[in-house]
């Protein structure tokens, strides 16, 4: 079964997508076709999206699901009249909050980000820059600034996890690739010895690793299932030997990996 889903926002669409997709994951057996419409910041644009939703409903014979975070009331009404199943994420939360706080909201587009971004932007960019300069074992001399150092074999999800931690939480996350020599010796690399308390390992099923590597270097020894099985077994043995906490990322999204690391390592959320 297939169902079209629209995420409509007057800004980046991140809030609509994040909340909407979180709700949709509770429903199995349905293929959701995603349509994100960002920067819908005029009545004309809202009407155009509404017409698109109605047109798709007629073509498919089923109304699309619509998650909206539009602030302007006229734009919200224009969208709500379309032939879709409309979920107003702003109204759902703003109206109860107005009652709880005994105050009408400003209904100003981008107001929250306007105040937050000014104070958090530099911190976020510093964290991202740190993740980039320490990616893949580079600049190990800067590990004294790290909040966490993520370990794993090649293509196990280290870099995306570090960048997500930096962008979302302002965490200084470095990553170090376990090399063939590290795995053969089952010994912690010298660059990591003085930072044991910061280490966190990633593992992944050999089958999944084989699939990921084959997309990059098909039919190579690097991507062979036997090689993947060996590397994962050795990496997990190293984690156990050195007492390094680790998680299996096989079925986890980068968001889940990052938040698990944040929680288990008790890292400070600088962008809170």
Coordinates of N, CA and C in Angstrom, one line a residue, residues 15-253:
X15 N 11.0 20.7 11.2 CA 10.0 20.4 12.3 C 8.9 19.5 11.8
X16 N 8.3 19.9 10.6 CA 7.2 19.2 10.1 C 7.6 17.7 9.7
X17 N 8.8 17.6 9.1 CA 9.3 16.3 8.7 C 9.6 15.4 9.9
X18 N 10.3 16.0 10.9 CA 10.7 15.3 12.1 C 9.5 14.7 12.8
X19 N 8.6 15.6 13.1 CA 7.4 15.1 13.9 C 6.5 14.2 13.0
X20 N 6.3 14.6 11.8 CA 5.4 13.8 10.9 C 6.0 12.4 10.7
X21 N 7.3 12.3 10.4 CA 7.9 11.0 10.1 C 7.9 10.1 11.4
X22 N 8.1 10.8 12.6 CA 8.1 10.0 13.8 C 6.7 9.4 14.0
X23 N 5.7 10.1 13.7 CA 4.3 9.5 13.8 C 4.1 8.4 12.8
X24 N 4.6 8.6 11.6 CA 4.3 7.6 10.5 C 5.1 6.3 10.7
X25 N 6.2 6.3 11.4 CA 6.9 5.1 11.7 C 6.1 4.1 12.5
X26 N 5.0 4.5 13.1 CA 4.2 3.6 13.9 C 3.3 2.8 13.0
X27 N 3.3 3.0 11.7 CA 2.4 2.2 10.8 C 3.3 1.4 9.9
X28 N 3.1 0.1 10.0 CA 3.9 -0.8 9.2 C 3.1 -1.2 7.9
X29 N 3.9 -1.6 6.9 CA 3.2 -2.1 5.7 C 2.8 -1.1 4.7
X30 N 3.1 0.2 5.0 CA 2.6 1.3 4.1 C 3.9 2.0 3.6
X31 N 3.9 2.2 2.3 CA 5.0 2.9 1.7 C 4.6 4.4 1.6
X32 N 5.3 5.2 2.3 CA 4.9 6.7 2.3 C 5.8 7.4 1.3
X33 N 5.1 8.1 0.4 CA 5.8 8.9 -0.7 C 5.9 10.3 -0.2
X34 N 7.1 10.8 0.1 CA 7.2 12.1 0.8 C 7.3 13.2 -0.2
X35 N 6.6 14.3 0.1 CA 6.6 15.5 -0.6 C 6.8 16.7 0.4
X36 N 8.0 17.3 0.4 CA 8.3 18.4 1.3 C 8.3 19.7 0.5
X37 N 7.5 20.6 1.0 CA 7.3 21.9 0.4 C 7.8 23.0 1.5
X38 N 9.0 23.4 1.2 CA 9.7 24.4 2.1 C 9.4 25.8 1.7
X39 N 9.6 26.7 2.6 CA 9.5 28.2 2.4 C 8.2 28.6 1.7
X40 N 7.1 28.0 2.1 CA 5.7 28.4 1.7 C 5.4 29.6 2.5
X41 N 5.8 30.8 2.1 CA 5.7 32.0 2.9 C 4.9 33.1 2.3
X42 N 3.9 32.7 1.5 CA 2.9 33.6 1.0 C 1.6 32.9 0.7
X43 N 0.5 33.6 0.7 CA -0.7 33.0 0.4 C -0.8 32.4 -1.0
X44 N -0.1 33.0 -1.9 CA -0.1 32.4 -3.3 C 0.6 31.0 -3.3
X45 N 1.7 30.9 -2.6 CA 2.4 29.7 -2.5 C 1.6 28.6 -1.8
X46 N 0.9 29.0 -0.7 CA 0.0 28.1 0.0 C -1.1 27.5 -0.9
X47 N -1.7 28.4 -1.7 CA -2.7 28.0 -2.6 C -2.2 27.0 -3.6
X48 N -1.0 27.3 -4.1 CA -0.4 26.4 -5.1 C -0.2 25.0 -4.6
X49 N 0.3 24.9 -3.3 CA 0.5 23.6 -2.7 C -0.8 23.0 -2.5
X50 N -1.8 23.7 -2.1 CA -3.2 23.2 -1.9 C -3.7 22.6 -3.2
X51 N -3.5 23.3 -4.3 CA -3.9 22.8 -5.6 C -3.2 21.5 -6.0
X52 N -1.9 21.5 -5.6 CA -1.1 20.3 -5.9 C -1.6 19.1 -5.1
X53 N -2.0 19.3 -3.9 CA -2.5 18.2 -3.0 C -3.8 17.7 -3.6
X54 N -4.7 18.6 -4.0 CA -6.0 18.3 -4.5 C -5.9 17.5 -5.8
X55 N -4.9 18.0 -6.7 CA -4.7 17.3 -8.0 C -4.2 15.9 -7.7
X56 N -3.3 15.7 -6.8 CA -2.7 14.4 -6.5 C -3.8 13.5 -5.9
X57 N -4.7 14.0 -5.1 CA -5.8 13.2 -4.5 C -6.7 12.7 -5.6
X58 N -7.0 13.5 -6.6 CA -7.8 13.1 -7.7 C -7.2 12.0 -8.6
X59 N -5.8 12.2 -8.8 CA -5.1 11.2 -9.6 C -5.0 9.9 -9.0
X60 N -4.7 9.9 -7.6 CA -4.5 8.7 -6.9 C -5.8 8.0 -6.3
X61 N -6.8 8.9 -6.3 CA -8.1 8.4 -5.7 C -8.0 8.2 -4.2
X62 N -7.1 8.9 -3.6 CA -6.9 8.9 -2.1 C -6.3 10.2 -1.6
X63 N -6.9 10.8 -0.6 CA -6.3 12.1 -0.2 C -5.0 12.0 0.5
X64 N -4.0 12.8 0.1 CA -2.7 12.7 0.8 C -2.8 13.2 2.2
X65 N -1.9 12.7 3.0 CA -1.8 13.2 4.4 C -0.9 14.4 4.4
X66 N -1.3 15.5 5.2 CA -0.6 16.7 5.1 C -0.2 17.1 6.6
X67 N 1.1 17.3 6.8 CA 1.6 17.8 8.1 C 2.1 19.2 7.8
X68 N 1.5 20.2 8.5 CA 1.8 21.6 8.3 C 2.3 22.3 9.5
X69 N 3.3 23.1 9.4 CA 3.8 24.0 10.5 C 3.6 25.5 10.0
X70 N 2.7 25.8 9.1 CA 2.5 27.1 8.7 C 2.0 28.0 9.9
X71 N 2.4 29.2 10.0 CA 2.0 30.1 11.1 C 0.9 31.0 10.7
X72 N 0.9 31.6 9.5 CA -0.1 32.5 9.1 C -1.4 31.8 8.9
X73 N -2.5 32.4 9.5 CA -3.8 31.8 9.6 C -4.4 31.7 8.2
X74 N -4.3 32.7 7.4 CA -4.8 32.7 6.0 C -4.2 31.6 5.2
X75 N -2.9 31.4 5.3 CA -2.2 30.4 4.6 C -2.6 29.0 5.1
X76 N -2.8 28.9 6.4 CA -3.2 27.6 6.9 C -4.6 27.2 6.4
X77 N -5.5 28.2 6.4 CA -6.9 28.0 5.9 C -6.8 27.6 4.4
X78 N -6.0 28.2 3.6 CA -5.9 27.9 2.2 C -5.4 26.4 2.0
X79 N -4.5 26.0 2.9 CA -4.0 24.6 2.8 C -5.0 23.6 3.3
X80 N -5.8 24.0 4.4 CA -6.7 23.1 5.0 C -7.9 22.8 4.1
X81 N -8.2 23.7 3.1 CA -9.3 23.5 2.2 C -9.0 22.5 1.0
X82 N -7.7 22.2 0.9 CA -7.3 21.2 -0.1 C -7.9 19.8 0.2
X83 N -7.9 18.9 -0.8 CA -8.4 17.6 -0.6 C -7.4 16.7 0.0
X84 N -7.0 17.0 1.3 CA -6.0 16.2 2.0 C -6.5 16.0 3.4
X85 N -5.8 15.0 4.1 CA -6.1 14.8 5.5 C -5.1 15.7 6.3
X86 N -5.6 16.8 6.8 CA -4.7 17.9 7.3 C -4.4 17.8 8.8
X87 N -3.2 17.9 9.1 CA -2.7 17.9 10.5 C -1.9 19.2 10.7
X88 N -2.6 20.1 11.5 CA -2.0 21.4 11.8 C -1.1 21.2 13.0
X89 N 0.2 21.1 12.8 CA 1.1 20.8 14.0 C 1.3 22.1 14.8
X90 N 1.1 23.3 14.3 CA 1.2 24.5 15.1 C -0.1 24.6 15.9
X91 N -1.2 24.5 15.3 CA -2.5 24.7 16.1 C -2.6 23.6 17.2
X92 N -2.1 22.4 16.9 CA -2.2 21.3 17.9 C -1.5 21.7 19.2
X93 N -0.4 22.4 19.1 CA 0.4 22.8 20.3 C 0.2 24.2 20.7
X94 N 0.1 25.1 19.8 CA 0.0 26.6 20.2 C -1.2 26.9 21.0
X95 N -2.4 26.4 20.5 CA -3.6 26.7 21.2 C -3.6 26.3 22.7
X96 N -3.2 25.0 23.0 CA -3.2 24.6 24.4 C -2.1 25.4 25.2
X97 N -1.0 25.8 24.5 CA 0.0 26.6 25.2 C -0.5 28.0 25.5
X98 N -1.3 28.6 24.6 CA -1.9 29.9 24.9 C -2.7 29.8 26.1
X99 N -3.5 28.7 26.2 CA -4.3 28.6 27.4 C -3.5 28.4 28.7
X100 N -2.5 27.6 28.6 CA -1.7 27.3 29.8 C -0.9 28.5 30.2
X101 N -0.4 29.3 29.3 CA 0.4 30.5 29.6 C -0.5 31.8 29.7
X102 N -1.8 31.7 29.4 CA -2.7 32.8 29.5 C -2.2 34.0 28.7
X103 N -1.7 33.7 27.4 CA -1.2 34.7 26.6 C -1.3 34.2 25.1
X104 N -1.7 35.1 24.2 CA -1.7 34.8 22.8 C -0.3 34.8 22.2
X105 N -0.1 33.8 21.3 CA 1.2 33.7 20.7 C 1.4 34.8 19.7
X106 N 2.6 35.1 19.3 CA 2.9 36.2 18.4 C 2.6 35.8 16.9
X107 N 2.5 34.5 16.6 CA 2.3 34.0 15.3 C 3.2 34.7 14.3
X108 N 4.5 34.8 14.7 CA 5.5 35.4 13.8 C 6.3 34.3 13.2
X109 N 6.4 34.3 11.9 CA 7.2 33.3 11.1 C 8.7 33.3 11.5
X110 N 9.2 32.2 11.9 CA 10.6 32.1 12.2 C 11.1 32.7 13.5
X111 N 10.1 33.1 14.4 CA 10.5 33.8 15.6 C 11.4 33.0 16.5
X112 N 11.1 31.7 16.6 CA 12.0 30.9 17.5 C 13.4 30.8 17.0
X113 N 13.5 30.5 15.7 CA 14.9 30.3 15.2 C 15.6 31.7 15.1
X114 N 14.9 32.8 15.0 CA 15.5 34.1 15.0 C 16.3 34.3 16.2
X115 N 15.7 34.0 17.4 CA 16.3 34.3 18.7 C 17.3 33.2 19.0
X116 N 17.0 31.9 18.7 CA 17.9 30.9 19.0 C 19.2 30.8 18.2
X117 N 19.0 31.1 16.9 CA 20.1 30.9 16.0 C 21.2 31.9 16.2
X118 N 20.9 33.1 16.7 CA 21.9 34.1 16.9 C 22.8 33.7 18.0
X119 N 22.3 33.0 19.0 CA 23.2 32.7 20.2 C 23.9 31.3 20.0
X120 N 23.3 30.5 19.1 CA 23.8 29.1 19.0 C 24.6 28.8 17.7
X121 N 24.5 29.7 16.8 CA 25.1 29.5 15.4 C 26.6 29.2 15.5
X122 N 27.3 30.1 16.2 CA 28.8 29.9 16.3 C 29.2 28.6 17.0
X123 N 28.5 28.2 18.0 CA 28.8 27.0 18.7 C 28.6 25.8 17.8
X124 N 27.5 25.8 17.1 CA 27.2 24.7 16.2 C 28.3 24.6 15.1
X125 N 28.6 25.7 14.5 CA 29.6 25.7 13.4 C 31.0 25.3 14.0
X126 N 31.4 25.7 15.2 CA 32.6 25.2 15.8 C 32.6 23.7 16.0
X127 N 31.5 23.1 16.4 CA 31.4 21.7 16.6 C 31.5 21.0 15.2
X128 N 30.8 21.5 14.2 CA 30.9 20.9 12.9 C 32.3 20.9 12.3
X129 N 32.9 22.1 12.5 CA 34.3 22.2 12.0 C 35.2 21.2 12.7
X130 N 35.0 21.0 14.0 CA 35.8 20.0 14.8 C 35.6 18.6 14.2
X131 N 34.3 18.3 14.0 CA 34.0 17.0 13.4 C 34.7 16.7 12.1
X132 N 34.8 17.8 11.3 CA 35.4 17.7 9.9 C 37.0 17.6 10.0
X133 N 37.6 18.4 10.9 CA 39.0 18.3 10.9 C 39.6 17.1 11.6
X134 N 38.7 16.4 12.5 CA 39.2 15.2 13.1 C 38.5 13.9 12.5
X135 N 37.9 14.1 11.3 CA 37.3 13.0 10.7 C 38.3 11.9 10.2
X136 N 37.9 10.7 10.4 CA 38.7 9.6 9.9 C 40.2 9.5 10.4
X137 N 40.3 9.9 11.7 CA 41.6 9.8 12.4 C 42.5 10.9 12.2
X138 N 42.1 12.0 11.6 CA 42.9 13.2 11.4 C 43.1 14.0 12.6
X139 N 44.2 14.7 12.7 CA 44.4 15.7 13.8 C 44.1 15.1 15.2
X140 N 44.7 13.9 15.5 CA 44.5 13.3 16.8 C 45.1 14.1 17.9
X141 N 46.0 15.1 17.6 CA 46.5 16.0 18.6 C 45.4 16.9 19.2
X142 N 44.3 16.9 18.5 CA 43.1 17.8 19.0 C 42.1 17.0 19.8
X143 N 42.4 15.7 20.1 CA 41.5 14.9 20.9 C 41.3 15.4 22.3
X144 N 42.1 16.3 22.8 CA 41.9 16.8 24.1 C 40.7 17.8 24.2
X145 N 40.2 18.1 23.0 CA 39.0 19.0 22.9 C 37.7 18.2 22.7
X146 N 37.9 16.9 22.5 CA 36.7 16.0 22.2 C 35.8 15.8 23.3
X147 N 34.5 15.7 23.0 CA 33.5 15.2 24.0 C 33.4 13.7 23.9
X148 N 33.6 13.2 22.7 CA 33.5 11.7 22.4 C 34.4 11.4 21.2
X149 N 34.9 10.2 21.2 CA 35.7 9.7 20.0 C 35.0 8.4 19.6
X150 N 34.5 8.4 18.4 CA 33.7 7.3 17.9 C 34.7 6.4 17.0
X151 N 34.6 5.1 17.4 CA 35.5 4.1 16.7 C 34.6 3.2 15.8
X152 N 35.3 2.6 14.8 CA 34.6 1.6 14.0 C 35.3 1.3 12.8
X153 N 35.0 0.2 12.1 CA 35.6 -0.1 10.8 C 35.1 0.8 9.8
X154 N 35.7 0.8 8.6 CA 35.3 1.6 7.5 C 33.8 1.4 7.1
X155 N 33.1 2.5 6.9 CA 31.7 2.4 6.5 C 30.7 1.9 7.5
X156 N 31.0 2.1 8.8 CA 30.1 1.7 9.8 C 29.3 2.8 10.4
X157 N 29.4 4.0 9.8 CA 28.5 5.1 10.3 C 29.2 6.2 11.1
X158 N 30.5 6.2 11.2 CA 31.2 7.1 12.1 C 31.0 8.6 11.7
X159 N 31.3 8.9 10.5 CA 31.2 10.3 10.1 C 29.8 10.9 10.2
X160 N 28.8 10.2 9.7 CA 27.4 10.8 9.8 C 27.0 11.0 11.2
X161 N 27.4 10.1 12.1 CA 27.1 10.2 13.5 C 27.7 11.4 14.2
X162 N 29.0 11.6 13.8 CA 29.7 12.8 14.4 C 29.1 14.1 13.9
X163 N 28.8 14.2 12.6 CA 28.2 15.4 12.1 C 26.8 15.7 12.6
X164 N 26.1 14.6 12.9 CA 24.7 14.8 13.5 C 24.9 15.3 14.9
X165 N 25.8 14.7 15.7 CA 26.0 15.1 17.0 C 26.5 16.6 17.1
X166 N 27.3 17.0 16.1 CA 27.7 18.4 16.1 C 26.6 19.3 15.7
X167 N 25.9 19.0 14.6 CA 24.8 19.9 14.1 C 23.7 20.0 15.1
X168 N 23.3 18.9 15.7 CA 22.1 18.9 16.5 C 22.3 19.3 17.9
X169 N 23.4 18.8 18.5 CA 23.7 19.0 19.9 C 24.9 19.8 20.2
X170 N 25.7 20.2 19.2 CA 26.9 21.0 19.5 C 28.0 20.2 20.2
X171 N 27.9 18.9 20.0 CA 28.9 18.0 20.6 C 30.2 17.9 19.8
X172 N 31.3 18.0 20.4 CA 32.6 17.9 19.7 C 32.9 16.4 19.6
X173 N 32.6 15.8 18.4 CA 32.8 14.4 18.2 C 33.8 14.1 17.1
X174 N 34.9 13.4 17.5 CA 35.9 13.0 16.6 C 35.6 11.5 16.2
X175 N 36.2 11.0 15.1 CA 36.1 9.6 14.8 C 37.4 9.0 14.3
X176 N 37.6 7.8 14.7 CA 38.9 7.1 14.4 C 38.6 5.7 13.7
X177 N 39.1 5.5 12.5 CA 38.9 4.2 11.8 C 39.8 3.1 12.3
X178 N 39.2 2.0 12.6 CA 40.0 0.8 13.0 C 40.6 0.2 11.8
X179 N 42.0 0.2 11.7 CA 42.7 -0.3 10.5 C 42.9 -1.8 10.6
X180 N 43.4 -2.3 9.5 CA 43.7 -3.7 9.4 C 44.8 -4.1 10.5
X181 N 45.7 -3.2 10.7 CA 46.7 -3.5 11.8 C 46.1 -3.5 13.2
X182 N 45.3 -2.5 13.4 CA 44.6 -2.4 14.7 C 43.8 -3.7 15.0
X183 N 43.1 -4.2 14.0 CA 42.3 -5.4 14.1 C 43.1 -6.6 14.3
X184 N 44.2 -6.7 13.6 CA 45.0 -7.9 13.7 C 45.7 -8.0 15.1
X185 N 46.1 -6.8 15.6 CA 46.8 -6.8 16.9 C 45.9 -6.8 18.1
X186 N 44.6 -6.5 17.9 CA 43.6 -6.4 18.9 C 44.2 -5.5 20.1
X187 N 44.7 -4.4 19.6 CA 45.4 -3.4 20.5 C 44.9 -2.0 20.2
X188 N 44.6 -1.3 21.3 CA 44.2 0.1 21.1 C 45.3 0.9 20.5
X189 N 45.0 1.7 19.4 CA 46.0 2.5 18.8 C 46.5 3.5 19.8
X190 N 47.8 3.9 19.6 CA 48.5 4.7 20.6 C 47.8 6.1 20.7
X191 N 47.2 6.6 19.6 CA 46.6 7.9 19.6 C 45.3 7.9 20.6
X192 N 44.8 6.7 20.9 CA 43.6 6.6 21.7 C 43.8 6.3 23.1
X193 N 45.0 5.8 23.5 CA 45.3 5.3 24.8 C 45.0 6.3 25.9
X194 N 45.4 7.5 25.7 CA 45.1 8.5 26.7 C 43.7 9.1 26.7
X195 N 42.8 8.5 25.9 CA 41.5 9.1 25.9 C 40.4 8.0 26.0
X196 N 40.7 6.9 26.8 CA 39.8 5.8 26.9 C 38.4 6.2 27.4
X197 N 38.3 7.2 28.2 CA 37.0 7.5 28.8 C 36.1 8.2 27.7
X198 N 36.7 8.6 26.6 CA 35.9 9.2 25.5 C 35.5 8.3 24.4
X199 N 36.0 7.1 24.5 CA 35.8 6.1 23.3 C 34.4 5.5 23.3
X200 N 33.9 5.4 22.1 CA 32.6 4.7 21.9 C 32.6 4.0 20.6
X201 N 32.3 2.8 20.6 CA 32.4 2.0 19.4 C 31.1 1.7 18.6
X202 N 31.2 1.6 17.3 CA 30.1 1.2 16.4 C 30.4 -0.1 15.8
X203 N 29.4 -0.9 15.7 CA 29.5 -2.2 15.0 C 28.3 -2.3 14.1
X204 N 28.3 -3.2 13.2 CA 27.2 -3.4 12.2 C 27.2 -4.8 11.7
X205 N 26.1 -5.3 11.2 CA 26.1 -6.7 10.8 C 27.0 -6.9 9.6
X206 N 27.8 -8.0 9.5 CA 28.6 -8.2 8.3 C 27.9 -8.1 7.0
X207 N 26.7 -8.6 6.9 CA 25.9 -8.6 5.7 C 25.6 -7.2 5.3
X208 N 25.2 -6.3 6.3 CA 24.9 -4.9 5.9 C 26.2 -4.2 5.5
X209 N 27.3 -4.5 6.2 CA 28.5 -3.8 5.8 C 29.0 -4.2 4.4
X210 N 28.8 -5.5 4.1 CA 29.1 -6.0 2.8 C 28.3 -5.3 1.7
X211 N 27.0 -5.1 2.0 CA 26.1 -4.3 1.0 C 26.6 -2.9 0.8
X212 N 26.9 -2.2 2.0 CA 27.3 -0.8 1.9 C 28.6 -0.7 1.1
X213 N 29.6 -1.5 1.4 CA 30.9 -1.5 0.8 C 30.8 -1.8 -0.7
X214 N 29.9 -2.7 -1.0 CA 29.8 -3.2 -2.4 C 29.2 -2.0 -3.3
X215 N 28.5 -1.1 -2.7 CA 28.0 0.0 -3.5 C 29.1 0.9 -3.8
X216 N 30.2 0.9 -3.0 CA 31.3 1.8 -3.3 C 32.4 1.1 -4.1
X217 N 32.7 -0.2 -3.7 CA 33.8 -0.9 -4.4 C 33.3 -2.4 -4.6
X218 N 32.5 -2.5 -5.6 CA 31.9 -3.9 -5.8 C 33.0 -4.9 -6.2
X219 N 32.8 -6.1 -5.8 CA 33.7 -7.2 -6.1 C 35.2 -7.0 -5.7
X220 N 35.4 -6.2 -4.7 CA 36.7 -6.0 -4.2 C 36.9 -6.8 -2.9
X221 N 38.2 -7.1 -2.6 CA 38.4 -7.8 -1.3 C 37.9 -7.0 -0.1
X222 N 38.0 -5.7 -0.2 CA 37.5 -4.7 0.8 C 36.0 -4.9 1.1
X223 N 35.2 -5.3 0.1 CA 33.8 -5.4 0.2 C 33.3 -6.8 0.4
X224 N 34.2 -7.8 0.3 CA 33.8 -9.2 0.4 C 33.2 -9.5 1.8
X225 N 32.2 -10.4 1.8 CA 31.5 -10.8 3.0 C 32.5 -11.4 4.0
X226 N 33.4 -12.2 3.5 CA 34.4 -12.8 4.5 C 35.2 -11.7 5.2
X227 N 35.6 -10.7 4.4 CA 36.4 -9.6 5.0 C 35.6 -8.8 6.0
X228 N 34.3 -8.6 5.7 CA 33.4 -7.9 6.6 C 33.2 -8.7 7.9
X229 N 33.0 -10.0 7.7 CA 32.8 -10.8 8.9 C 34.0 -10.8 9.8
X230 N 35.2 -10.8 9.2 CA 36.5 -10.8 10.0 C 36.6 -9.4 10.7
X231 N 36.4 -8.4 10.0 CA 36.6 -7.0 10.6 C 35.6 -6.8 11.8
X232 N 34.4 -7.2 11.6 CA 33.4 -6.9 12.6 C 33.7 -7.8 13.9
X233 N 34.1 -9.0 13.6 CA 34.4 -9.9 14.8 C 35.6 -9.4 15.6
X234 N 36.6 -8.9 14.8 CA 37.8 -8.3 15.5 C 37.5 -7.0 16.2
X235 N 36.7 -6.2 15.6 CA 36.3 -4.9 16.2 C 35.6 -5.1 17.5
X236 N 34.6 -6.0 17.5 CA 33.8 -6.3 18.7 C 34.7 -6.9 19.8
X237 N 35.7 -7.8 19.4 CA 36.6 -8.3 20.3 C 37.4 -7.3 21.0
X238 N 37.9 -6.3 20.2 CA 38.7 -5.2 20.7 C 37.9 -4.4 21.7
X239 N 36.6 -4.1 21.4 CA 35.7 -3.3 22.3 C 35.6 -4.0 23.6
X240 N 35.4 -5.3 23.5 CA 35.2 -6.1 24.8 C 36.5 -6.1 25.6
X241 N 37.6 -6.3 24.9 CA 38.9 -6.4 25.6 C 39.2 -5.1 26.3
X242 N 38.9 -4.0 25.7 CA 39.3 -2.7 26.2 C 38.2 -2.0 27.0
X243 N 37.1 -2.7 27.2 CA 36.0 -2.2 27.9 C 35.3 -1.0 27.3
X244 N 35.3 -0.9 26.0 CA 34.7 0.2 25.3 C 33.2 0.0 25.0
X245 N 32.3 0.8 25.4 CA 30.9 0.7 25.1 C 30.7 0.8 23.6
X246 N 29.7 0.0 23.1 CA 29.4 0.0 21.7 C 28.0 -0.4 21.4
X247 N 27.5 0.0 20.2 CA 26.2 -0.3 19.7 C 26.2 -0.9 18.3
X248 N 25.2 -1.7 18.0 CA 25.0 -2.3 16.7 C 24.1 -1.3 15.9
X249 N 24.7 -0.7 14.8 CA 24.0 0.3 14.1 C 23.2 -0.3 12.9
X250 N 23.1 -1.6 12.8 CA 22.5 -2.2 11.5 C 21.2 -1.6 11.2
X251 N 20.3 -1.6 12.2 CA 18.9 -1.1 11.9 C 18.6 0.2 12.5
X252 N 19.6 1.0 12.8 CA 19.4 2.3 13.4 C 19.6 3.4 12.5
X253 N 18.8 4.5 12.6 CA 19.0 5.7 11.8 C 20.2 6.5 12.5

